[in-house]
Amino acid sequence: MSFKLEPLPYAYNALEPVIDEMTVTIHHDKHHQGYTNNLNKLIEGTEFENKSIEEILTHLDQMPEDKKAGITNNAGGYYNHNLYWEVMTPGGAKEPVGNLKTAIEQTFGSFEEFKKQFEAKGATRFGSGWASLVKKDGKLEVVNNPNQDSPLSDGYTVILNNDVWEHAYYLKYQNKRGDYLKAWWDVVNWDVAEKRFNA
Ligand code: MN3
C-alpha cells in the first residue's frame, strides 16, 4: 500500500483572492506530490509500509536510523498538507461555530484574541514551518513547528493549521507573511475545524 495524493476538494482558483491559482497549483501538484512520493519511497520495505500516516507520525522514534529524518520531513509534509487543504474552503462560516466557538472563547478570551495569538505564532516561526490550533486532554493551544514537524508527533490533535513556508504565499505576498496570515482567515473552513474538535 502506498500513500496517495488526493485531488483538491475545490478548484485551483477557488481560494482567490486570498491564495492565487498558481500558488495553489504548484503547492499541491509539486510540493505536496513531492512529499507523497518521497514518503512512499522511504517507507518501502520497512515495517511501517502498511501503517497509517497517524501511526507513522506518532512512532518516529522507531524508524530506521538512516531514514528517520527523511520520514519525519515527508510524512509530516504529507499529513500537514492533507489537513491544510481540508481546513480551507471558498465559502462557509467566517467564524468558529458550535463547541469550538465556545472553547476558543473560553481559552483565549475572544475570537479576535485567538486570531492575534495564532498570527503571532505564524509570524514568529523563523524560516519555514507551520502555525496550528491544537488540542490535548481537551485543552486548546496555539503552537508553531519548524519545517514539516507535525504536532501529532507531540501528542496533539490538530484542529487547524496554516503553512508559513514561503512557497505557500510568496508569489502574491512576497516578504509580507503577516498579510498572508491575516487574509487567510477568509478561507478557513470552520465547519471542518468544528468536526475535528468534536472528534
Ligand atoms: Mn507547503
PDB file of C-alpha atoms and ligand atoms in Angstrom:
ATOM      1  CA  MET A   1       0.000   0.000   0.000  1.00  0.00           C
ATOM      2  CA  SER A   2       1.264   3.447  -0.679  1.00  0.00           C
ATOM      3  CA  PHE A   3       0.008   6.910   0.165  1.00  0.00           C
ATOM      4  CA  LYS A   4      -1.962   8.755  -2.448  1.00  0.00           C
ATOM      5  CA  LEU A   5      -2.244  12.466  -3.032  1.00  0.00           C
ATOM      6  CA  GLU A   6      -5.949  13.302  -3.010  1.00  0.00           C
ATOM      7  CA  PRO A   7      -7.203  15.852  -5.519  1.00  0.00           C
ATOM      8  CA  LEU A   8      -8.115  19.228  -4.035  1.00  0.00           C
ATOM      9  CA  PRO A   9     -11.715  19.401  -2.759  1.00  0.00           C
ATOM     10  CA  TYR A  10     -12.172  22.612  -4.817  1.00  0.00           C
ATOM     11  CA  ALA A  11     -10.827  24.219  -7.985  1.00  0.00           C
ATOM     12  CA  TYR A  12      -7.258  25.533  -8.073  1.00  0.00           C
ATOM     13  CA  ASN A  13      -8.556  29.089  -8.281  1.00  0.00           C
ATOM     14  CA  ALA A  14     -11.277  28.648  -5.634  1.00  0.00           C
ATOM     15  CA  LEU A  15      -9.294  30.314  -2.839  1.00  0.00           C
ATOM     16  CA  GLU A  16      -8.681  33.530  -4.774  1.00  0.00           C
ATOM     17  CA  PRO A  17      -8.134  36.325  -3.994  1.00  0.00           C
ATOM     18  CA  VAL A  18      -6.633  35.097  -0.703  1.00  0.00           C
ATOM     19  CA  ILE A  19      -4.419  32.431  -2.323  1.00  0.00           C
ATOM     20  CA  ASP A  20      -3.806  32.687  -6.054  1.00  0.00           C
ATOM     21  CA  GLU A  21      -4.289  29.860  -8.531  1.00  0.00           C
ATOM     22  CA  MET A  22      -0.620  29.477  -9.431  1.00  0.00           C
ATOM     23  CA  THR A  23       0.417  29.172  -5.778  1.00  0.00           C
ATOM     24  CA  VAL A  24      -2.250  26.537  -5.084  1.00  0.00           C
ATOM     25  CA  THR A  25      -1.339  24.602  -8.245  1.00  0.00           C
ATOM     26  CA  ILE A  26       2.392  24.445  -7.539  1.00  0.00           C
ATOM     27  CA  HIS A  27       1.831  23.867  -3.837  1.00  0.00           C
ATOM     28  CA  HIS A  28      -0.487  20.898  -4.352  1.00  0.00           C
ATOM     29  CA  ASP A  29       0.793  19.340  -7.589  1.00  0.00           C
ATOM     30  CA  LYS A  30       4.526  19.804  -6.976  1.00  0.00           C
ATOM     31  CA  HIS A  31       5.275  20.278  -3.264  1.00  0.00           C
ATOM     32  CA  HIS A  32       2.588  18.034  -1.779  1.00  0.00           C
ATOM     33  CA  GLN A  33       3.091  15.456  -4.538  1.00  0.00           C
ATOM     34  CA  GLY A  34       6.809  15.517  -3.792  1.00  0.00           C
ATOM     35  CA  TYR A  35       6.319  14.764  -0.085  1.00  0.00           C
ATOM     36  CA  THR A  36       3.933  11.952  -1.033  1.00  0.00           C
ATOM     37  CA  ASN A  37       6.360  10.344  -3.495  1.00  0.00           C
ATOM     38  CA  ASN A  38       9.315  10.658  -1.137  1.00  0.00           C
ATOM     39  CA  LEU A  39       7.358   9.197   1.772  1.00  0.00           C
ATOM     40  CA  ASN A  40       6.338   6.180  -0.312  1.00  0.00           C
ATOM     41  CA  LYS A  41       9.941   5.563  -1.362  1.00  0.00           C
ATOM     42  CA  LEU A  42      11.215   5.884   2.214  1.00  0.00           C
ATOM     43  CA  ILE A  43       8.765   3.506   3.894  1.00  0.00           C
ATOM     44  CA  GLU A  44       9.016   0.845   1.185  1.00  0.00           C
ATOM     45  CA  GLY A  45      10.361  -2.344   2.722  1.00  0.00           C
ATOM     46  CA  THR A  46      10.136  -1.069   6.310  1.00  0.00           C
ATOM     47  CA  GLU A  47       7.692  -2.335   8.920  1.00  0.00           C
ATOM     48  CA  PHE A  48       5.760   0.913   8.503  1.00  0.00           C
ATOM     49  CA  GLU A  49       4.944   0.281   4.855  1.00  0.00           C
ATOM     50  CA  ASN A  50       1.320  -0.603   5.578  1.00  0.00           C
ATOM     51  CA  LYS A  51       0.707   1.657   8.555  1.00  0.00           C
ATOM     52  CA  SER A  52      -1.465   4.761   8.640  1.00  0.00           C
ATOM     53  CA  ILE A  53       0.090   8.199   8.454  1.00  0.00           C
ATOM     54  CA  GLU A  54      -1.004   8.831  12.063  1.00  0.00           C
ATOM     55  CA  GLU A  55       0.750   5.644  13.172  1.00  0.00           C
ATOM     56  CA  ILE A  56       3.942   6.711  11.421  1.00  0.00           C
ATOM     57  CA  LEU A  57       3.939  10.233  12.862  1.00  0.00           C
ATOM     58  CA  THR A  58       3.403   9.012  16.410  1.00  0.00           C
ATOM     59  CA  HIS A  59       6.201   6.395  16.193  1.00  0.00           C
ATOM     60  CA  LEU A  60       9.011   8.355  14.575  1.00  0.00           C
ATOM     61  CA  ASP A  61      11.434   7.138  17.254  1.00  0.00           C
ATOM     62  CA  GLN A  62      11.006   3.601  15.889  1.00  0.00           C
ATOM     63  CA  MET A  63      12.029   4.461  12.333  1.00  0.00           C
ATOM     64  CA  PRO A  64      15.258   3.023  10.935  1.00  0.00           C
ATOM     65  CA  GLU A  65      18.031   5.492  11.876  1.00  0.00           C
ATOM     66  CA  ASP A  66      19.113   6.177   8.291  1.00  0.00           C
ATOM     67  CA  LYS A  67      15.536   7.016   7.230  1.00  0.00           C
ATOM     68  CA  LYS A  68      14.304   8.815  10.321  1.00  0.00           C
ATOM     69  CA  ALA A  69      14.993  12.372   9.162  1.00  0.00           C
ATOM     70  CA  GLY A  70      13.539  11.744   5.716  1.00  0.00           C
ATOM     71  CA  ILE A  71      10.415  10.097   7.074  1.00  0.00           C
ATOM     72  CA  THR A  72       9.924  12.882   9.649  1.00  0.00           C
ATOM     73  CA  ASN A  73      10.023  15.509   6.899  1.00  0.00           C
ATOM     74  CA  ASN A  74       7.978  13.711   4.273  1.00  0.00           C
ATOM     75  CA  ALA A  75       5.367  12.029   6.481  1.00  0.00           C
ATOM     76  CA  GLY A  76       4.866  15.413   8.150  1.00  0.00           C
ATOM     77  CA  GLY A  77       4.691  17.092   4.758  1.00  0.00           C
ATOM     78  CA  TYR A  78       2.115  14.591   3.546  1.00  0.00           C
ATOM     79  CA  TYR A  79      -0.073  14.865   6.657  1.00  0.00           C
ATOM     80  CA  ASN A  80       0.220  18.622   7.262  1.00  0.00           C
ATOM     81  CA  HIS A  81      -0.803  19.434   3.700  1.00  0.00           C
ATOM     82  CA  ASN A  82      -3.724  16.977   3.666  1.00  0.00           C
ATOM     83  CA  LEU A  83      -5.046  18.896   6.623  1.00  0.00           C
ATOM     84  CA  TYR A  84      -4.202  22.326   5.216  1.00  0.00           C
ATOM     85  CA  TRP A  85      -6.277  21.756   2.053  1.00  0.00           C
ATOM     86  CA  GLU A  86      -9.103  20.308   4.124  1.00  0.00           C
ATOM     87  CA  VAL A  87      -9.340  23.235   6.551  1.00  0.00           C
ATOM     88  CA  MET A  88      -9.784  25.743   3.752  1.00  0.00           C
ATOM     89  CA  THR A  89     -12.873  26.412   1.652  1.00  0.00           C
ATOM     90  CA  PRO A  90     -14.082  29.122  -0.688  1.00  0.00           C
ATOM     91  CA  GLY A  91     -17.345  29.522   1.260  1.00  0.00           C
ATOM     92  CA  GLY A  92     -18.690  28.622   4.647  1.00  0.00           C
ATOM     93  CA  ALA A  93     -18.769  30.183   8.092  1.00  0.00           C
ATOM     94  CA  LYS A  94     -16.325  33.050   8.658  1.00  0.00           C
ATOM     95  CA  GLU A  95     -16.082  32.413  12.375  1.00  0.00           C
ATOM     96  CA  PRO A  96     -15.869  29.387  14.641  1.00  0.00           C
ATOM     97  CA  VAL A  97     -19.126  27.563  15.280  1.00  0.00           C
ATOM     98  CA  GLY A  98     -20.598  25.294  17.950  1.00  0.00           C
ATOM     99  CA  ASN A  99     -18.438  23.716  20.656  1.00  0.00           C
ATOM    100  CA  LEU A 100     -15.255  25.008  19.050  1.00  0.00           C
ATOM    101  CA  LYS A 101     -16.508  28.589  19.261  1.00  0.00           C
ATOM    102  CA  THR A 102     -17.200  28.139  22.983  1.00  0.00           C
ATOM    103  CA  ALA A 103     -13.806  26.505  23.588  1.00  0.00           C
ATOM    104  CA  ILE A 104     -11.936  29.248  21.705  1.00  0.00           C
ATOM    105  CA  GLU A 105     -13.687  31.953  23.713  1.00  0.00           C
ATOM    106  CA  GLN A 106     -13.023  30.159  26.993  1.00  0.00           C
ATOM    107  CA  THR A 107      -9.359  29.536  26.194  1.00  0.00           C
ATOM    108  CA  PHE A 108      -8.324  32.780  24.502  1.00  0.00           C
ATOM    109  CA  GLY A 109     -10.946  35.221  25.769  1.00  0.00           C
ATOM    110  CA  SER A 110     -12.345  36.014  22.315  1.00  0.00           C
ATOM    111  CA  PHE A 111     -12.108  35.036  18.652  1.00  0.00           C
ATOM    112  CA  GLU A 112     -10.137  38.242  17.988  1.00  0.00           C
ATOM    113  CA  GLU A 113      -7.589  37.395  20.677  1.00  0.00           C
ATOM    114  CA  PHE A 114      -7.265  33.839  19.345  1.00  0.00           C
ATOM    115  CA  LYS A 115      -6.572  35.183  15.834  1.00  0.00           C
ATOM    116  CA  LYS A 116      -3.936  37.526  17.220  1.00  0.00           C
ATOM    117  CA  GLN A 117      -2.120  34.706  19.021  1.00  0.00           C
ATOM    118  CA  PHE A 118      -2.349  32.361  16.029  1.00  0.00           C
ATOM    119  CA  GLU A 119      -0.982  35.023  13.667  1.00  0.00           C
ATOM    120  CA  ALA A 120       1.846  35.745  16.107  1.00  0.00           C
ATOM    121  CA  LYS A 121       2.784  32.037  16.121  1.00  0.00           C
ATOM    122  CA  GLY A 122       2.904  32.097  12.323  1.00  0.00           C
ATOM    123  CA  ALA A 123       4.832  35.352  12.142  1.00  0.00           C
ATOM    124  CA  THR A 124       7.470  34.377  14.705  1.00  0.00           C
ATOM    125  CA  ARG A 125       8.295  30.937  13.306  1.00  0.00           C
ATOM    126  CA  PHE A 126      11.767  31.710  11.939  1.00  0.00           C
ATOM    127  CA  GLY A 127      12.272  30.222   8.485  1.00  0.00           C
ATOM    128  CA  SER A 128       9.827  27.549   7.346  1.00  0.00           C
ATOM    129  CA  GLY A 129       7.097  25.869   9.338  1.00  0.00           C
ATOM    130  CA  TRP A 130       3.513  25.836  10.467  1.00  0.00           C
ATOM    131  CA  ALA A 131       1.137  27.544  12.887  1.00  0.00           C
ATOM    132  CA  SER A 132      -1.542  25.271  14.344  1.00  0.00           C
ATOM    133  CA  LEU A 133      -4.529  25.245  16.641  1.00  0.00           C
ATOM    134  CA  VAL A 134      -4.188  22.007  18.584  1.00  0.00           C
ATOM    135  CA  LYS A 135      -5.904  20.031  21.312  1.00  0.00           C
ATOM    136  CA  LYS A 136      -4.521  17.810  24.067  1.00  0.00           C
ATOM    137  CA  ASP A 137      -6.514  16.423  27.007  1.00  0.00           C
ATOM    138  CA  GLY A 138      -9.462  18.540  25.883  1.00  0.00           C
ATOM    139  CA  LYS A 139      -7.429  21.767  26.073  1.00  0.00           C
ATOM    140  CA  LEU A 140      -6.812  24.125  23.148  1.00  0.00           C
ATOM    141  CA  GLU A 141      -3.425  25.697  22.376  1.00  0.00           C
ATOM    142  CA  VAL A 142      -1.763  27.529  19.524  1.00  0.00           C
ATOM    143  CA  VAL A 143       1.692  26.242  18.597  1.00  0.00           C
ATOM    144  CA  ASN A 144       4.206  26.546  15.804  1.00  0.00           C
ATOM    145  CA  ASN A 145       6.523  23.898  14.421  1.00  0.00           C
ATOM    146  CA  PRO A 146       9.615  24.113  12.224  1.00  0.00           C
ATOM    147  CA  ASN A 147       9.899  22.507   8.791  1.00  0.00           C
ATOM    148  CA  GLN A 148       7.300  19.722   8.390  1.00  0.00           C
ATOM    149  CA  ASP A 149       7.307  18.617  12.039  1.00  0.00           C
ATOM    150  CA  SER A 150       3.740  17.713  12.955  1.00  0.00           C
ATOM    151  CA  PRO A 151       2.085  18.494  16.313  1.00  0.00           C
ATOM    152  CA  LEU A 152       0.737  14.941  16.041  1.00  0.00           C
ATOM    153  CA  SER A 153       4.220  13.687  16.953  1.00  0.00           C
ATOM    154  CA  ASP A 154       3.959  15.710  20.205  1.00  0.00           C
ATOM    155  CA  GLY A 155       0.680  14.025  21.124  1.00  0.00           C
ATOM    156  CA  TYR A 156      -1.659  16.755  19.907  1.00  0.00           C
ATOM    157  CA  THR A 157      -4.748  16.570  17.720  1.00  0.00           C
ATOM    158  CA  VAL A 158      -4.547  19.271  15.064  1.00  0.00           C
ATOM    159  CA  ILE A 159      -7.746  21.265  14.586  1.00  0.00           C
ATOM    160  CA  LEU A 160      -6.471  23.832  12.109  1.00  0.00           C
ATOM    161  CA  ASN A 161      -3.104  24.554  10.502  1.00  0.00           C
ATOM    162  CA  ASN A 162      -1.583  27.229   8.326  1.00  0.00           C
ATOM    163  CA  ASP A 163       1.505  26.748   6.190  1.00  0.00           C
ATOM    164  CA  VAL A 164       4.036  29.566   6.642  1.00  0.00           C
ATOM    165  CA  TRP A 165       6.665  28.216   4.255  1.00  0.00           C
ATOM    166  CA  GLU A 166       7.413  30.869   1.632  1.00  0.00           C
ATOM    167  CA  HIS A 167       6.048  28.553  -1.089  1.00  0.00           C
ATOM    168  CA  ALA A 168       2.583  28.997   0.476  1.00  0.00           C
ATOM    169  CA  TYR A 169       2.407  32.752  -0.080  1.00  0.00           C
ATOM    170  CA  TYR A 170       5.448  34.260  -1.782  1.00  0.00           C
ATOM    171  CA  LEU A 171       4.078  34.729  -5.327  1.00  0.00           C
ATOM    172  CA  LYS A 172       1.309  37.000  -4.062  1.00  0.00           C
ATOM    173  CA  TYR A 173       2.545  38.363  -0.716  1.00  0.00           C
ATOM    174  CA  GLN A 174       6.344  38.273  -1.217  1.00  0.00           C
ATOM    175  CA  ASN A 175       8.004  39.102   2.122  1.00  0.00           C
ATOM    176  CA  LYS A 176       4.723  40.111   3.793  1.00  0.00           C
ATOM    177  CA  ARG A 177       3.951  36.918   5.678  1.00  0.00           C
ATOM    178  CA  GLY A 178       1.809  38.894   8.128  1.00  0.00           C
ATOM    179  CA  ASP A 179      -0.547  39.995   5.342  1.00  0.00           C
ATOM    180  CA  TYR A 180      -0.991  36.381   4.260  1.00  0.00           C
ATOM    181  CA  LEU A 181      -1.712  35.293   7.849  1.00  0.00           C
ATOM    182  CA  LYS A 182      -4.378  37.998   8.202  1.00  0.00           C
ATOM    183  CA  ALA A 183      -6.017  37.339   4.825  1.00  0.00           C
ATOM    184  CA  TRP A 184      -6.058  33.576   5.429  1.00  0.00           C
ATOM    185  CA  TRP A 185      -8.976  33.759   7.901  1.00  0.00           C
ATOM    186  CA  ASP A 186     -11.267  34.453   4.933  1.00  0.00           C
ATOM    187  CA  VAL A 187     -10.774  30.916   3.593  1.00  0.00           C
ATOM    188  CA  VAL A 188     -10.775  28.904   6.817  1.00  0.00           C
ATOM    189  CA  ASN A 189     -13.298  26.060   6.862  1.00  0.00           C
ATOM    190  CA  TRP A 190     -14.790  26.392  10.346  1.00  0.00           C
ATOM    191  CA  ASP A 191     -17.189  23.501   9.801  1.00  0.00           C
ATOM    192  CA  VAL A 192     -14.288  21.099   9.307  1.00  0.00           C
ATOM    193  CA  ALA A 193     -12.436  22.620  12.276  1.00  0.00           C
ATOM    194  CA  GLU A 194     -15.516  22.105  14.457  1.00  0.00           C
ATOM    195  CA  LYS A 195     -15.785  18.460  13.327  1.00  0.00           C
ATOM    196  CA  ARG A 196     -12.126  17.867  14.136  1.00  0.00           C
ATOM    197  CA  PHE A 197     -12.553  19.474  17.544  1.00  0.00           C
ATOM    198  CA  ASN A 198     -15.526  17.234  18.386  1.00  0.00           C
ATOM    199  CA  ALA A 199     -13.949  14.027  17.062  1.00  0.00           C
TER     200      ALA A 199
HETATM  201 MN   MN3 B   1       3.606  23.727   1.975  1.00  0.00          MN
END
